[in-house]
Coordinates of C-alpha atoms in Angstrom, one line a residue:
Chain A
X88 CA 18.2 -6.0 -22.6
X89 CA 15.1 -7.4 -24.2
X90 CA 12.1 -9.3 -22.0
X91 CA 10.1 -12.3 -23.1
X92 CA 7.3 -13.5 -20.7
X93 CA 6.2 -17.2 -21.4
X94 CA 3.3 -18.7 -21.0
X95 CA 2.6 -16.6 -17.2
X96 CA -0.8 -18.0 -15.6
X97 CA -1.7 -16.5 -12.1
X98 CA -4.8 -17.1 -9.5
X99 CA -5.5 -16.2 -6.0
X100 CA -7.8 -18.8 -4.9
X101 CA -10.9 -19.6 -8.2
X102 CA -9.7 -15.5 -9.5
X103 CA -7.5 -15.8 -12.4
X104 CA -5.8 -12.7 -13.1
X105 CA -3.4 -13.9 -15.1
X106 CA -4.7 -16.1 -18.0
X107 CA -1.2 -17.7 -20.0
X108 CA 0.4 -14.0 -20.9
X109 CA 2.8 -14.1 -23.5
X110 CA 5.0 -11.2 -24.4
X111 CA 8.0 -9.4 -25.9
X112 CA 9.6 -6.5 -24.3
X113 CA 11.8 -4.7 -26.9
X114 CA 15.4 -3.4 -25.9
X115 CA 15.3 0.6 -25.7
X116 CA 12.1 1.3 -26.1
X117 CA 9.1 2.2 -23.7
X118 CA 6.3 -0.5 -23.3
X119 CA 3.0 0.5 -22.0
X120 CA 0.3 -2.2 -19.9
X121 CA -2.5 -0.6 -20.5
X122 CA -5.6 -2.3 -19.6
X123 CA -8.4 -1.2 -17.0
X124 CA -8.3 -1.8 -13.4
X125 CA -8.2 -5.6 -12.1
X126 CA -6.9 -6.3 -16.1
X127 CA -3.4 -7.8 -14.1
X128 CA -1.1 -5.2 -15.4
X129 CA 0.1 -4.1 -11.3
X130 CA 0.7 -8.2 -11.1
X131 CA 2.2 -8.3 -14.6
X132 CA 4.8 -6.2 -13.9
X133 CA 5.4 -7.7 -10.5
X134 CA 5.5 -11.2 -11.5
X135 CA 8.0 -9.2 -14.4
X136 CA 9.7 -7.4 -11.2
X137 CA 10.5 -11.3 -9.3
X138 CA 7.7 -9.2 -6.5
X139 CA 5.2 -11.9 -7.2
X140 CA 5.9 -15.1 -8.4
X141 CA 3.2 -16.4 -10.9
X142 CA 2.1 -20.0 -10.9
X143 CA 3.1 -20.8 -14.0
X144 CA 5.5 -19.4 -17.0
X145 CA 8.4 -18.0 -17.5
X146 CA 10.2 -14.5 -17.8
X147 CA 13.6 -14.6 -19.6
X148 CA 16.0 -11.8 -19.3
X149 CA 18.1 -12.2 -22.8
X150 CA 16.8 -15.3 -22.7
X151 CA 18.1 -15.7 -19.5
X152 CA 15.9 -17.9 -17.5
X153 CA 15.0 -14.9 -14.4
X154 CA 11.6 -17.1 -13.0
X155 CA 13.3 -18.6 -10.4
X156 CA 16.1 -15.3 -9.1
X157 CA 15.0 -12.8 -6.6
X158 CA 14.2 -9.4 -7.8
X159 CA 17.7 -8.7 -5.3
X160 CA 19.3 -10.0 -8.6
X161 CA 17.4 -8.9 -11.0
X162 CA 18.9 -5.6 -12.0
X163 CA 15.3 -3.8 -11.7
X164 CA 14.8 -0.4 -11.3
X165 CA 11.0 0.0 -9.9
X166 CA 8.8 2.9 -9.7
X167 CA 5.7 2.4 -7.2
X168 CA 2.9 4.1 -7.8
X169 CA 2.8 5.8 -4.2
X170 CA 6.3 6.4 -5.1
X171 CA 7.1 4.3 -1.4
X172 CA 10.2 6.7 -0.4
X173 CA 12.1 5.9 2.6
X174 CA 9.6 8.2 5.4
X175 CA 13.1 7.7 7.6
X176 CA 15.4 8.9 5.4
X177 CA 16.0 12.7 3.4
X178 CA 16.6 13.1 0.0
X179 CA 19.8 12.1 -0.9
X180 CA 19.8 9.2 1.3
X181 CA 16.7 7.4 -0.6
X182 CA 18.4 8.4 -3.3
X183 CA 22.3 6.5 -2.0
X184 CA 20.2 3.8 -0.9
X185 CA 20.5 1.2 -3.1
X186 CA 24.3 2.1 -3.4
X187 CA 24.6 1.6 -0.1
X188 CA 23.4 -2.1 0.1
X189 CA 25.5 -3.4 -2.4
X190 CA 27.9 -5.1 -0.5
X191 CA 31.8 -5.8 -0.7
X192 CA 33.4 -5.3 -3.8
X193 CA 30.5 -4.1 -5.7
X194 CA 29.6 -1.3 -3.6
X195 CA 31.0 1.8 -4.0
X196 CA 32.8 4.1 -1.4
X197 CA 31.5 7.1 0.0
X198 CA 33.0 9.6 -2.1
X199 CA 31.8 7.8 -5.1
X200 CA 28.0 7.4 -3.9
X201 CA 27.5 11.1 -2.8
X202 CA 29.2 11.9 -6.2
X203 CA 26.7 9.4 -7.8
X204 CA 23.1 11.0 -5.5
X205 CA 24.8 15.2 -6.4
X206 CA 24.6 13.6 -10.4
X207 CA 21.0 12.4 -10.1
X208 CA 20.1 15.0 -8.0
X209 CA 21.1 17.7 -10.8
X210 CA 19.2 14.9 -13.7
X211 CA 15.7 15.5 -11.0
X212 CA 17.0 19.4 -10.6
X213 CA 16.6 19.2 -7.2
X214 CA 20.8 20.1 -6.4
X215 CA 19.2 22.0 -3.4
X216 CA 17.0 18.9 -2.1
X217 CA 19.3 16.9 -0.6
X218 CA 19.1 17.3 2.7
X219 CA 15.2 17.7 3.2
X220 CA 13.1 15.1 4.8
X221 CA 10.4 13.6 1.8
X222 CA 7.4 14.4 3.7
X223 CA 8.2 18.1 3.2
X224 CA 8.1 17.7 -1.0
X225 CA 5.7 17.7 -3.1
X226 CA 3.9 15.0 -5.7
X227 CA 6.1 16.0 -8.3
X228 CA 9.1 16.2 -7.2
X229 CA 8.4 12.7 -4.7
X230 CA 7.8 10.6 -7.8
X231 CA 11.4 12.6 -9.4
X232 CA 13.6 11.5 -6.5
X233 CA 11.7 8.3 -6.7
X234 CA 13.1 8.0 -10.1
X235 CA 16.5 8.8 -9.1
X236 CA 16.2 6.4 -6.5
X237 CA 15.3 3.7 -9.4
X238 CA 18.0 5.3 -11.4
X239 CA 20.7 5.1 -9.3
X240 CA 21.6 1.3 -9.0
X241 CA 21.8 1.7 -12.7
X242 CA 19.0 -1.1 -13.5
X243 CA 19.2 -2.9 -16.9
X244 CA 14.7 -2.4 -16.6
X245 CA 12.9 0.4 -15.4
X246 CA 9.2 -1.1 -14.2
X247 CA 7.1 1.9 -13.8
X248 CA 3.5 0.8 -11.5
X249 CA 1.2 4.0 -12.7
X250 CA 4.1 6.1 -12.8
X251 CA 2.0 9.8 -13.5
X252 CA -0.9 8.6 -11.5
X253 CA -1.4 10.4 -8.4
X254 CA -0.3 13.9 -10.2
X255 CA -2.5 17.0 -11.6
X256 CA -3.1 17.2 -14.5
X257 CA -0.2 20.2 -14.7
X258 CA 2.7 18.2 -13.1
X259 CA 1.5 15.7 -14.9
X260 CA 2.0 15.9 -18.5
X261 CA 5.7 18.1 -17.4
X262 CA 7.1 14.6 -15.7
X263 CA 5.3 12.7 -18.9
X264 CA 7.8 14.8 -21.4
X265 CA 10.8 15.0 -18.5
X266 CA 10.8 11.1 -18.5
X267 CA 10.0 10.4 -22.0
X268 CA 13.7 12.5 -22.8
X269 CA 15.3 11.2 -20.4
X270 CA 14.4 6.9 -21.4
X271 CA 15.4 8.4 -24.7
X272 CA 18.1 9.9 -23.2
X273 CA 19.6 7.0 -21.2
X274 CA 17.7 4.1 -23.8
X275 CA 16.6 1.8 -20.9
X276 CA 14.5 -0.4 -21.6
X277 CA 11.1 0.1 -20.0
X278 CA 7.2 -0.9 -19.2
X279 CA 4.7 1.6 -17.9
X280 CA 1.9 -0.1 -15.9
X281 CA -1.2 2.8 -16.6
X282 CA -5.3 2.5 -17.5
X283 CA -5.0 6.2 -19.0
X284 CA -4.8 5.2 -23.1
X285 CA -4.3 8.7 -23.8
X286 CA -1.2 8.6 -21.8
X287 CA -0.4 5.2 -23.0
X288 CA -0.9 6.2 -26.6
X289 CA 1.7 9.6 -25.9
X290 CA 4.7 7.7 -24.9
X291 CA 4.9 4.7 -25.6
X292 CA 6.8 2.9 -28.4
X293 CA 4.4 -0.2 -27.8
X294 CA 1.2 -1.4 -26.1
X295 CA 0.2 -3.8 -25.0
X296 CA -3.6 -3.6 -24.0
X297 CA -5.1 -5.8 -21.5
X298 CA -7.9 -7.1 -20.2
X299 CA -9.3 -10.1 -17.4
X300 CA -5.8 -11.4 -17.2
X301 CA -5.4 -11.5 -21.0
X302 CA -3.8 -10.1 -24.0
X303 CA -6.1 -8.6 -26.3
X304 CA -4.1 -6.5 -28.1
X305 CA -0.1 -5.3 -28.9
X306 CA 1.2 -2.6 -31.1
X307 CA 2.3 0.2 -32.0
X308 CA 0.1 3.1 -31.0
X309 CA -0.7 3.8 -34.2
X310 CA -1.9 0.1 -34.8
X311 CA -3.4 -0.7 -31.7
X312 CA -5.3 2.5 -32.3
X313 CA -6.7 2.7 -36.1
X314 CA -6.7 -1.0 -36.3
X315 CA -8.0 -2.3 -33.4
X316 CA -8.8 -6.1 -32.8
X317 CA -11.8 -5.8 -30.9
X318 CA -14.5 -3.7 -29.7
X319 CA -12.6 -4.0 -26.1
X320 CA -10.0 -2.3 -27.5
X321 CA -12.0 0.3 -29.2
X322 CA -13.6 1.5 -27.0
X323 CA -11.1 1.1 -24.6
X324 CA -8.6 3.0 -26.2
X325 CA -10.8 6.9 -26.5
X326 CA -14.2 8.0 -26.8
X327 CA -16.8 6.0 -29.5
X328 CA -19.6 6.6 -30.4
X329 CA -21.3 2.8 -30.3
X330 CA -24.6 2.0 -32.8
X331 CA -26.9 -1.1 -33.9
X332 CA -26.8 -0.9 -37.8
X333 CA -25.3 -1.7 -41.4
X334 CA -24.0 -0.3 -44.6
X335 CA -25.6 1.2 -47.2
X336 CA -23.8 2.0 -50.3
X337 CA -20.4 3.0 -47.9
X338 CA -23.2 4.2 -45.8
X339 CA -23.6 3.7 -42.4
X340 CA -27.1 2.7 -42.3
X341 CA -28.7 2.4 -38.0
X342 CA -31.3 -0.3 -37.3
X343 CA -31.8 -1.7 -34.4
X344 CA -32.8 -4.9 -35.9
X345 CA -28.8 -5.0 -36.6
X346 CA -26.8 -7.8 -35.2
X347 CA -23.4 -5.8 -36.1
X348 CA -22.0 -2.3 -34.7
X349 CA -21.2 0.7 -36.3
X350 CA -17.9 2.5 -34.2
X351 CA -17.1 5.6 -34.9
X352 CA -14.9 8.4 -32.5
X353 CA -15.7 11.6 -31.9
X354 CA -14.1 14.0 -33.9
X355 CA -14.5 11.8 -37.1
X356 CA -18.7 12.6 -37.0
X357 CA -19.5 15.3 -39.5
X358 CA -21.9 17.7 -38.5
X359 CA -22.9 20.3 -41.1
X360 CA -26.0 23.0 -41.7
X361 CA -26.9 21.8 -45.1
X362 CA -28.8 18.0 -45.5
X363 CA -26.5 15.8 -47.8
X364 CA -26.7 12.6 -48.9
X365 CA -26.7 10.1 -46.3
X366 CA -26.9 12.5 -43.5
X367 CA -29.2 12.2 -40.6
X368 CA -30.8 15.2 -38.9
X369 CA -29.6 15.5 -35.2
X370 CA -30.7 18.2 -31.9
X371 CA -28.2 19.8 -30.4
X372 CA -28.6 18.9 -26.6
X373 CA -25.2 20.3 -24.9
X374 CA -22.0 21.0 -25.4
X375 CA -18.9 21.7 -23.3
X376 CA -16.2 23.7 -24.1
X377 CA -12.7 22.0 -23.5
X378 CA -10.6 25.0 -24.6
X379 CA -9.6 24.2 -28.2
X380 CA -11.9 22.0 -29.3
X381 CA -15.8 21.3 -28.1
X382 CA -17.5 18.5 -27.0
X383 CA -21.6 18.1 -28.0
X384 CA -23.8 16.1 -27.4
X385 CA -26.9 15.0 -30.3
X386 CA -29.9 13.6 -30.0
X387 CA -30.7 11.4 -34.0
X388 CA -34.5 12.5 -35.2
X389 CA -35.9 9.9 -36.8
X390 CA -35.1 7.2 -34.6
X391 CA -37.1 4.9 -33.4
X392 CA -35.8 5.8 -29.6
X393 CA -34.3 8.3 -28.9
X394 CA -30.1 7.8 -29.2
X395 CA -27.7 10.3 -28.8
X396 CA -23.9 10.9 -30.7
X397 CA -20.9 12.5 -28.7
X398 CA -18.8 14.7 -31.4
X399 CA -16.3 16.8 -30.7
X400 CA -15.7 19.8 -32.5
X401 CA -12.9 22.1 -33.5
X402 CA -14.0 25.2 -32.0
X403 CA -14.4 27.8 -34.7
X404 CA -16.2 24.9 -36.8
X405 CA -18.3 24.7 -33.2
X406 CA -19.5 28.2 -33.1
X407 CA -20.1 28.8 -37.0
X408 CA -22.2 25.6 -36.3
X409 CA -24.3 27.2 -32.9
X410 CA -24.7 30.1 -35.0
X411 CA -26.1 29.1 -38.3
X412 CA -28.5 26.0 -36.8
X413 CA -32.0 26.2 -37.6
X414 CA -34.5 25.1 -34.1
X415 CA -30.8 23.8 -32.7
X416 CA -31.5 20.9 -36.3
X417 CA -27.6 19.9 -38.2
X418 CA -27.3 17.0 -40.4
X419 CA -24.8 14.4 -39.3
X420 CA -22.8 12.4 -41.7
X421 CA -19.4 9.9 -40.2
X422 CA -16.4 10.7 -42.5
X423 CA -14.6 7.5 -40.9
X424 CA -16.1 4.8 -39.2
X425 CA -15.5 1.0 -38.6
X426 CA -18.1 -1.3 -39.7
X427 CA -17.8 -4.6 -36.6
X428 CA -20.0 -8.1 -38.1
X429 CA -20.7 -10.2 -35.0
X430 CA -20.2 -13.0 -38.1
X431 CA -16.9 -12.7 -38.9
X432 CA -16.1 -11.2 -35.3
X433 CA -13.7 -8.5 -37.7
X434 CA -13.8 -5.0 -38.2
X435 CA -14.1 -2.8 -41.0
X436 CA -13.0 0.3 -42.4
X437 CA -15.2 2.7 -44.2
X438 CA -14.4 6.5 -45.7
X439 CA -17.3 8.6 -46.5
X440 CA -17.3 9.1 -50.4
X441 CA -18.8 12.7 -50.2
X442 CA -16.2 16.0 -50.5
X443 CA -17.5 17.5 -47.6
X444 CA -17.7 21.3 -45.7
X445 CA -19.5 22.1 -43.2
X446 CA -21.6 25.4 -43.1
X447 CA -21.9 26.4 -46.4
Chain B
X29 CA -14.6 20.7 18.2
X30 CA -15.1 19.8 21.3
X31 CA -18.4 21.3 22.8
X32 CA -18.5 23.1 25.8
X33 CA -19.5 21.7 28.5
X34 CA -23.9 21.8 29.7
X35 CA -25.1 20.7 33.4
X36 CA -25.2 17.1 31.8
X37 CA -21.4 16.9 30.6
X38 CA -20.4 18.8 34.2
X39 CA -22.1 15.8 36.1
X40 CA -20.3 13.6 34.1
X41 CA -17.1 15.2 34.4
X42 CA -18.0 15.4 38.3
X43 CA -18.3 12.3 38.6
X44 CA -15.4 10.9 35.8
X45 CA -13.5 13.5 38.7
X46 CA -15.0 11.7 41.9
X47 CA -14.2 8.5 40.9
X48 CA -10.8 8.8 40.0
X49 CA -10.5 10.2 43.8
X50 CA -11.8 7.5 45.5
X51 CA -10.9 4.5 42.8
X52 CA -7.1 5.3 42.4
X53 CA -6.0 8.4 43.9
X54 CA -6.8 7.6 47.1
X55 CA -5.6 3.7 46.9
X56 CA -2.5 5.2 46.1
X57 CA -2.5 7.1 48.5
X58 CA -2.4 4.9 51.1
X59 CA -0.1 2.3 49.9
X60 CA 2.6 5.5 50.0
X61 CA 1.3 6.3 53.6
X62 CA 1.3 2.5 54.9
X63 CA 4.5 1.9 54.0
X64 CA 6.1 4.4 55.5
X65 CA 4.1 4.1 58.6
X66 CA 7.2 2.9 60.2
X67 CA 9.3 5.7 59.5
X68 CA 12.0 6.5 56.2
X69 CA 14.7 3.9 58.2
X70 CA 12.3 1.4 58.2
X71 CA 10.7 1.3 54.6
X72 CA 14.7 0.9 53.4
X73 CA 15.6 -2.1 56.3
X74 CA 12.0 -3.2 54.8
X75 CA 13.8 -3.1 51.0
X76 CA 17.0 -4.4 52.0
X77 CA 15.4 -7.9 53.5
X78 CA 17.5 -10.5 51.7
X79 CA 14.0 -11.6 51.0
X80 CA 13.4 -8.7 48.6
X81 CA 16.6 -8.7 47.2
X82 CA 15.8 -12.5 45.4
X83 CA 12.6 -11.1 44.8
X84 CA 13.3 -8.3 42.8
X85 CA 16.4 -10.4 41.0
X86 CA 14.1 -13.4 39.9
X87 CA 11.8 -10.5 38.9
X88 CA 14.7 -8.2 36.3
X89 CA 15.7 -12.0 35.2
X90 CA 12.3 -12.9 34.4
X91 CA 12.1 -9.5 32.5
X92 CA 15.0 -9.8 31.4
X93 CA 14.3 -13.2 29.2
X94 CA 10.6 -12.4 28.5
X95 CA 10.6 -9.4 27.0
X96 CA 13.0 -9.5 23.7
X97 CA 10.9 -13.0 23.7
X98 CA 7.7 -11.9 23.7
X99 CA 8.9 -8.2 21.5
X100 CA 10.6 -10.9 18.9
X101 CA 7.9 -13.4 18.9
X102 CA 5.4 -9.8 18.3
X103 CA 7.8 -8.5 15.1
X104 CA 7.3 -12.1 13.6
X105 CA 3.6 -12.4 14.4
X106 CA 2.9 -8.6 13.1
X107 CA 4.3 -9.5 10.0
X108 CA 3.1 -12.3 8.9
X109 CA -0.9 -11.5 9.8
X110 CA -0.5 -7.6 8.5
X111 CA 2.2 -8.4 5.4
X112 CA 1.0 -11.0 4.3
X113 CA -2.9 -13.1 3.2
X114 CA -2.6 -16.5 3.6
X115 CA -5.0 -19.0 5.2
X116 CA -5.3 -19.4 8.6
X117 CA -4.9 -15.6 9.2
X118 CA -7.9 -15.0 11.2
X119 CA -7.0 -18.1 13.3
X120 CA -4.0 -16.5 14.0
X121 CA -4.9 -13.1 15.0
X122 CA -7.7 -14.4 17.3
X123 CA -5.4 -17.4 19.2
X124 CA -2.6 -14.1 19.7
X125 CA -6.0 -12.9 22.0
X126 CA -6.3 -15.9 24.5
X127 CA -3.8 -15.0 26.3
X128 CA -6.4 -11.4 27.1
X129 CA -9.1 -13.4 27.1
X130 CA -8.0 -16.2 29.8
X131 CA -7.4 -15.6 33.9
X132 CA -3.9 -15.6 34.6
X133 CA -5.0 -18.1 36.8
X134 CA -6.1 -20.2 34.5
X135 CA -3.4 -19.6 32.8
X136 CA -0.6 -20.8 35.4
X137 CA -3.5 -24.0 35.7
X138 CA -2.2 -24.6 31.9
X139 CA 1.2 -24.3 32.3
X140 CA 1.0 -26.6 35.2
X141 CA -1.3 -29.3 32.5
X142 CA 1.5 -29.2 30.5
X143 CA 4.0 -29.0 32.2
X144 CA 3.5 -31.1 35.5
X145 CA 3.6 -34.3 36.8
X146 CA 1.5 -36.1 35.0
X147 CA 1.7 -33.7 31.9
X148 CA 2.1 -34.2 28.6
X149 CA 6.0 -32.8 28.0
X150 CA 7.2 -34.4 31.6
X151 CA 8.9 -37.1 29.4
X152 CA 10.5 -34.6 27.0
X153 CA 11.4 -32.5 30.6
X154 CA 13.0 -35.2 32.4
X155 CA 14.8 -36.4 29.8
X156 CA 16.4 -33.1 29.9
X157 CA 16.9 -32.8 32.9
X158 CA 14.6 -30.0 33.2
X159 CA 13.0 -27.9 35.9
X160 CA 10.4 -26.0 34.5
X161 CA 7.3 -26.0 37.3
X162 CA 8.3 -24.1 40.2
X163 CA 11.5 -22.9 38.9
X164 CA 12.9 -20.1 37.2
X165 CA 11.4 -21.4 33.4
X166 CA 7.8 -21.8 34.9
X167 CA 7.7 -18.4 35.6
X168 CA 8.9 -17.1 32.3
X169 CA 7.4 -19.1 30.7
X170 CA 4.1 -18.2 32.6
X171 CA 5.0 -13.9 32.4
X172 CA 5.7 -14.4 28.8
X173 CA 2.7 -16.5 27.9
X174 CA 0.2 -13.5 29.5
X175 CA 2.4 -10.9 27.9
X176 CA 2.1 -12.9 24.7
X177 CA -0.3 -10.3 23.2
X178 CA 1.1 -6.3 23.7
X179 CA 3.6 -6.3 20.8
X180 CA 2.0 -8.5 17.9
X181 CA -1.3 -6.2 18.8
X182 CA 0.0 -3.2 19.1
X183 CA 2.4 -3.5 16.2
X184 CA -0.5 -5.1 13.4
X185 CA -2.6 -2.1 12.8
X186 CA 0.3 0.2 12.6
X187 CA 1.6 -2.6 10.2
X188 CA -0.9 -2.6 8.3
X189 CA -1.4 1.5 7.9
X190 CA 2.2 1.3 6.9
X191 CA 1.3 -1.3 4.1
X192 CA 4.7 -3.2 2.7
X193 CA 5.7 -0.7 -0.5
X194 CA 9.1 1.2 1.4
X195 CA 9.8 -3.1 2.2
X196 CA 9.6 -3.3 -1.6
X197 CA 11.5 -0.4 -2.6
X198 CA 14.3 -1.6 -0.6
X199 CA 14.1 -5.4 -1.8
X200 CA 14.0 -3.9 -5.9
X201 CA 17.4 -1.6 -4.7
X202 CA 19.6 -4.7 -3.7
X203 CA 18.6 -5.1 -0.3
X204 CA 18.4 -7.7 1.5
X205 CA 15.6 -9.8 4.3
X206 CA 18.4 -8.2 8.0
X207 CA 19.0 -5.0 6.0
X208 CA 15.7 -4.3 4.8
X209 CA 14.4 -4.6 8.4
X210 CA 16.7 -2.7 10.1
X211 CA 17.0 0.3 8.3
X212 CA 13.3 0.0 6.8
X213 CA 10.7 -1.5 8.9
X214 CA 12.0 -0.3 12.3
X215 CA 12.5 3.3 11.7
X216 CA 8.8 3.0 10.3
X217 CA 7.7 1.5 13.5
X218 CA 9.3 2.0 16.4
X219 CA 7.2 4.1 18.3
X220 CA 4.4 1.2 18.3
X221 CA 7.2 -1.1 19.4
X222 CA 8.5 0.9 22.2
X223 CA 4.6 1.2 23.3
X224 CA 4.3 -2.2 23.1
X225 CA 7.8 -3.4 24.7
X226 CA 6.8 -1.1 27.9
X227 CA 3.3 -2.9 28.0
X228 CA 4.9 -5.9 28.3
X229 CA 7.5 -5.0 30.4
X230 CA 5.6 -3.3 32.9
X231 CA 2.6 -6.1 32.5
X232 CA 5.5 -8.5 33.9
X233 CA 6.6 -7.1 36.2
X234 CA 3.3 -6.8 38.1
X235 CA 2.1 -9.9 36.9
X236 CA 0.8 -12.3 39.5
X237 CA -2.4 -15.1 39.0
X238 CA -0.1 -17.1 36.6
X239 CA 3.0 -16.8 38.5
X240 CA 2.0 -17.6 42.1
X241 CA 0.6 -20.9 40.5
X242 CA 4.0 -22.7 38.7
X243 CA 6.2 -20.2 40.6
X244 CA 4.9 -22.5 44.3
X245 CA 5.2 -19.6 46.4
X246 CA 8.8 -20.0 48.0
X247 CA 10.2 -17.1 50.0
X248 CA 13.5 -16.4 48.4
X249 CA 13.9 -19.3 45.6
X250 CA 10.7 -18.5 43.8
X251 CA 8.7 -15.8 44.4
X252 CA 8.5 -12.5 42.6
X253 CA 8.0 -9.2 43.6
X254 CA 4.4 -9.6 43.7
X255 CA 4.0 -13.5 45.0
X256 CA 7.1 -11.4 47.3
X257 CA 3.8 -8.9 48.4
X258 CA 1.2 -12.0 49.0
X259 CA 3.6 -13.4 51.0
X260 CA 4.3 -10.6 53.6
X261 CA 0.7 -9.4 53.3
X262 CA -0.6 -13.6 54.5
X263 CA 2.6 -13.2 57.2
X264 CA 1.0 -10.5 58.4
X265 CA 3.8 -8.3 57.9
X266 CA 1.8 -5.5 56.3
X267 CA 4.8 -2.7 56.2
X268 CA 6.4 -4.8 54.6
X269 CA 4.1 -5.3 51.8
X270 CA 3.1 -1.7 51.8
X271 CA 6.9 -1.0 51.2
X272 CA 7.2 -3.3 47.7
X273 CA 4.3 -2.1 47.1
X274 CA 5.1 0.9 46.8
X275 CA 8.1 -0.1 44.4
X276 CA 6.6 -1.1 41.9
X277 CA 3.9 1.0 41.9
X278 CA 7.1 3.7 41.1
X279 CA 7.5 1.5 38.2
X280 CA 4.0 1.7 37.0
X281 CA 4.9 5.5 37.0
X282 CA 8.0 5.3 35.4
X283 CA 5.7 3.6 32.8
X284 CA 3.0 5.5 32.2
X285 CA 6.2 8.7 32.0
X286 CA 7.3 6.1 29.3
X287 CA 3.7 5.9 27.7
X288 CA 2.5 9.1 27.5
X289 CA 6.3 10.3 25.9
X290 CA 5.9 7.8 23.1
X291 CA 2.0 8.1 22.1
X292 CA 3.6 12.2 21.8
X293 CA 6.1 10.4 19.8
X294 CA 4.6 8.5 18.0
X295 CA 1.6 11.2 17.2
X296 CA 4.4 13.6 15.2
X297 CA 5.8 10.8 13.2
X298 CA 2.2 9.1 12.3
X299 CA 1.2 13.0 11.1
X300 CA 4.6 13.6 9.1
X301 CA 4.2 10.4 7.3
X302 CA 0.5 11.1 7.3
X303 CA 1.5 14.7 5.7
X304 CA 3.2 12.9 2.9

């Protein structure tokens, strides 16, 4: 099932929630709607589902206009942020609900329903919990029940609203992997809403980045990460150091009077104990150990006003640097950075020309 | 944690008990005592009097119509106010409270103004050949008006807290409106709803002010139980009046027991939801 979103607009009073959205959702892929809160991503998902109506615009499923088709008849599976399990029903009853509400010839027999529920319980690995009340489940279990319930009706599209938002980190990781496997197995067209860029980069085939009710950029995770079209996308897809500056002979020169900007990700900063061409001296101010890597905060020297840089280093490199740094001074350069011209509103890429070694 | 009582605390508790004893228990005991003043045989005969019987029947008819009516309206109103955002929503939720704020006597007068001989709706009623004032429809209308807010007021905070998502989940799974209401919404609000219904019922049965105005207080015809009590009382038939009063009090007691039971259930229900 392909989905086309054509010029969808929606406002609440004078607040524009969706300002003319156009998008194509590919068959059998995971497409992520990524954006900060208030970007309109959840509203767009709900408009696609039919839970909300747009002021204007069209939603097409496989080329058929679904804009006026009620949510019950769209053939979607929707997983809600807080799971929205039916509190007065058991796990099995929750999963069976979509089948039991079917009418006439569409309604499977009770045996068929209970067989299907068993299959789904096995799929989510909760075989023994069918008779449980849903308030006795853990967050991760609830989420899987919500997924099974949505899949029971064999929807043509799976819509997920912040599916991992309410889970702790370890369970989230597990379920992310699980969902990805399941989606690949079923090949169901999936749209997921998230504000978590790591999550989006990890499991999406395609990412649509929204901000203030507009699409900032759409593309594969690599495309949007490597070639962001604007500063918003660049900043939103991970940590970034932003300076005013210019480029001189391929080197970034920090210059507070410049209108242009230099964007550099923490892992693209190179630190050394010896000074190379174009290096900037910097003082180590603090560090955070994040397991296999370390985030270091550095203060640049020789700047008119103090400016801080965040660098993300391999732990072994960091330990060598800390050992060898005289008075906490290291030399910093940008291995790869982007220059954003205020005039052309475009990024250009720069790679450091000199060969690099860390400490020696 | 509750604080262990200090001297002031003890004094307040003592005053509270004293207040309850003097203003509630004493009058209740008096009603029971007075109702049995002529002996148990006479107690039964007062209950069996034709006026009592017709008052009971009228009261039951009123409750049977007014309570379901207000239940349905109450659910609809609560649904609209708790689950939708629309223009005039605040106004609507304020308007619901009018019957709370207005004295029942005034409510009765308002109904007379609308349905009476010079009333706005008189031509319509005449055309339909309907008699509202001094008849059962007026009594039912007055009772329903006075008890209008109870169900809605009980449900609005409950429905707002529960939110929409279970209903939304049901419709994405293909459930229609009625299926969603009966399998998802109703089970979630059932205790609050029962509570509202019981309060409505208790108030309908006990309503005097508005009913006494619109009914014309005709013994054996338009007298509900409370009106009948007043008729007996103003006719110096004190023991008979107290006898019927004791019946109303018994109903109140039943209401109280139900209320406590439901509160217990609801707390459990909310707790299991809250743990989710």
